[in-house]
Short mmCIF file of C-alpha atoms in Angstrom, two decimals:
data_model
loop_
_atom_site.label_atom_id
_atom_site.label_comp_id
_atom_site.label_asym_id
_atom_site.label_seq_id
_atom_site.Cartn_x
_atom_site.Cartn_y
_atom_site.Cartn_z
CA UNK P 1 -42.77 -189.28 168.67
CA UNK P 2 -39.81 -187.46 170.19
CA UNK P 3 -36.83 -186.19 168.68
CA UNK P 4 -34.18 -188.01 167.38
CA UNK P 5 -31.04 -187.92 169.84
CA UNK P 6 -27.83 -189.54 168.42
CA UNK P 7 -25.47 -191.46 170.95
CA UNK P 8 -21.96 -190.58 171.32
CA UNK P 9 -21.25 -194.25 170.27
CA UNK P 10 -23.55 -193.86 167.01
CA UNK P 11 -21.75 -191.09 165.95
CA UNK P 12 -19.74 -191.87 163.20
CA UNK P 13 -17.18 -189.58 161.80
CA UNK P 14 -16.42 -189.31 158.28
CA UNK P 15 -12.70 -187.99 156.28
CA UNK P 16 -13.93 -185.43 153.64
CA UNK P 17 -10.84 -184.01 150.94
CA UNK P 18 -11.05 -180.54 149.96
CA UNK P 19 -8.49 -178.71 147.24
CA UNK P 20 -8.50 -175.44 147.66
CA UNK P 21 -6.76 -174.93 144.22
CA UNK P 22 -8.51 -171.96 142.45
CA UNK P 23 -11.22 -172.18 144.71
CA UNK P 24 -12.97 -168.50 145.79
CA UNK P 25 -11.91 -168.64 149.87
CA UNK P 26 -15.48 -168.17 151.04
CA UNK P 27 -16.95 -170.92 149.21
CA UNK P 28 -14.58 -173.40 150.49
CA UNK P 29 -15.33 -172.09 154.09
CA UNK P 30 -19.17 -172.69 154.00
CA UNK P 31 -18.23 -176.11 152.34
CA UNK P 32 -15.89 -177.32 155.61
CA UNK P 33 -18.21 -175.19 157.92
CA UNK P 34 -21.13 -177.74 156.74
CA UNK P 35 -19.20 -180.74 156.88
CA UNK P 36 -17.77 -179.76 160.36
CA UNK P 37 -21.04 -178.69 162.11
CA UNK P 38 -22.44 -182.32 160.40
CA UNK P 39 -25.47 -180.33 158.94
CA UNK P 40 -24.73 -182.95 155.96
CA UNK P 41 -25.80 -185.44 157.89
CA UNK P 42 -29.56 -186.26 158.58
CA UNK P 43 -28.86 -186.73 162.11
CA UNK P 44 -27.87 -183.03 162.72
CA UNK P 45 -28.17 -181.44 165.98
CA UNK P 46 -27.36 -178.27 166.59
CA UNK P 47 -26.27 -178.93 170.50
CA UNK P 48 -24.31 -182.09 169.60
CA UNK P 49 -20.86 -182.30 168.13
CA UNK P 50 -21.98 -185.08 164.86
CA UNK P 51 -19.78 -183.56 162.70
CA UNK P 52 -17.03 -185.00 160.26
CA UNK P 53 -12.86 -184.85 159.80
CA UNK P 54 -12.07 -181.99 156.69
CA UNK P 55 -8.51 -182.49 155.21
CA UNK P 56 -7.87 -179.18 153.21
CA UNK P 57 -4.55 -179.10 150.61
CA UNK P 58 -3.29 -177.23 148.66
CA UNK P 59 -4.03 -174.08 150.69
CA UNK P 60 -1.44 -172.02 149.56
CA UNK P 61 -3.16 -171.73 146.26
CA UNK P 62 -6.68 -170.39 146.67
CA UNK P 63 -7.85 -167.75 145.66
CA UNK P 64 -10.61 -164.78 146.26
CA UNK P 65 -12.94 -162.58 143.71
CA UNK P 66 -12.73 -159.58 143.28
CA UNK P 67 -9.82 -156.61 144.59
CA UNK P 68 -9.31 -158.68 147.60
CA UNK P 69 -6.21 -160.17 147.25
CA UNK P 70 -5.06 -156.48 147.22
CA UNK P 71 -7.26 -154.96 149.64
CA UNK P 72 -8.29 -157.19 152.12
CA UNK P 73 -6.49 -157.10 155.83
CA UNK P 74 -6.65 -158.98 158.79
CA UNK P 75 -6.42 -157.18 161.90
CA UNK P 76 -5.60 -157.74 165.32
CA UNK P 77 -4.45 -156.34 168.92
CA UNK P 78 -3.17 -158.04 171.49
CA UNK P 79 -4.51 -155.23 173.91
CA UNK P 80 -1.52 -153.32 174.90
CA UNK P 81 -0.59 -149.88 173.78
CA UNK P 82 1.21 -150.87 170.10
CA UNK P 83 -0.27 -153.55 170.08
CA UNK P 84 -2.48 -153.34 166.88
CA UNK P 85 -1.38 -155.57 163.69
CA UNK P 86 -2.49 -155.69 160.21
CA UNK P 87 -1.72 -158.00 157.84
CA UNK P 88 -2.85 -158.11 153.95
CA UNK P 89 -4.06 -161.14 152.32
CA UNK P 90 -1.17 -161.49 149.68
CA UNK P 91 1.19 -161.66 152.46
CA UNK P 92 -0.68 -163.99 154.63
CA UNK P 93 -1.27 -166.08 151.84
CA UNK P 94 2.53 -166.12 151.11
CA UNK P 95 3.97 -166.46 154.67
CA UNK P 96 1.15 -168.38 156.38
CA UNK P 97 -1.93 -169.74 153.64
CA UNK P 98 -3.02 -172.52 156.68
CA UNK P 99 -4.19 -168.98 158.57
CA UNK P 100 -6.06 -167.85 156.01
CA UNK P 101 -8.66 -170.93 155.49
CA UNK P 102 -8.31 -170.98 159.41
CA UNK P 103 -9.81 -167.56 159.86
CA UNK P 104 -12.39 -167.70 157.44
CA UNK P 105 -13.83 -171.10 158.90
CA UNK P 106 -13.60 -170.12 162.20
CA UNK P 107 -15.68 -166.81 161.28
CA UNK P 108 -18.20 -169.39 159.93
CA UNK P 109 -19.01 -171.50 162.78
CA UNK P 110 -21.09 -170.12 165.79
CA UNK P 111 -18.78 -169.05 169.11
CA UNK P 112 -19.97 -171.74 171.29
CA UNK P 113 -18.22 -174.78 173.60
CA UNK P 114 -18.22 -176.88 170.35
CA UNK P 115 -16.31 -174.27 168.06
CA UNK P 116 -13.04 -175.38 169.38
CA UNK P 117 -13.59 -178.93 169.06
CA UNK P 118 -14.83 -178.55 165.29
CA UNK P 119 -11.84 -176.56 164.24
CA UNK P 120 -9.52 -179.52 165.80
CA UNK P 121 -11.16 -181.96 162.97
CA UNK P 122 -9.80 -179.35 160.49
CA UNK P 123 -6.71 -180.14 159.00
CA UNK P 124 -5.18 -177.68 156.27
CA UNK P 125 -1.97 -178.08 154.33
CA UNK P 126 -0.65 -175.83 151.73
CA UNK P 127 0.49 -178.43 149.56
CA UNK P 128 -0.70 -181.35 148.09
CA UNK P 129 0.90 -184.27 150.29
CA UNK P 130 -0.73 -184.71 153.59
CA UNK P 131 -0.72 -188.13 156.37
CA UNK P 132 -4.28 -188.91 156.30
CA UNK P 133 -4.67 -190.78 153.08
CA UNK P 134 -5.55 -193.90 154.67
CA UNK P 135 -8.53 -192.48 156.10
CA UNK P 136 -10.25 -191.86 152.62
CA UNK P 137 -10.64 -195.90 151.42
CA UNK P 138 -11.55 -194.31 148.42
CA UNK P 139 -13.98 -192.24 148.37
CA UNK P 140 -14.20 -188.22 149.49
#
């Protein structure tokens, strides 16, 4: 018996909405990652992109456990002298709440050719309103 390989025409992408209000960042990031990779589907295959679309609302109200809201620091370097930047979690959540969830999900996805395509299907909004209401048809 051969292993089932889904064809592009057979791939059906669903839409999922996740409310981040009061939820732990790492917990919702793993849920988002499983939807983006398609691990929730029986036809999951590592080398194919069969994941779904994910819409995250209330990103500005996501929380972290412990003292991470004061201690967690996001670091990056441009590669130039003096190009090292540090931003605390609380400051980044205030200024760019989308980046907090995007960074967490990006770190959980595999670093391969499919990563960019999967991240493109992630739609993050800091408030409750979003333009994808017609995609859900009354289901999650």
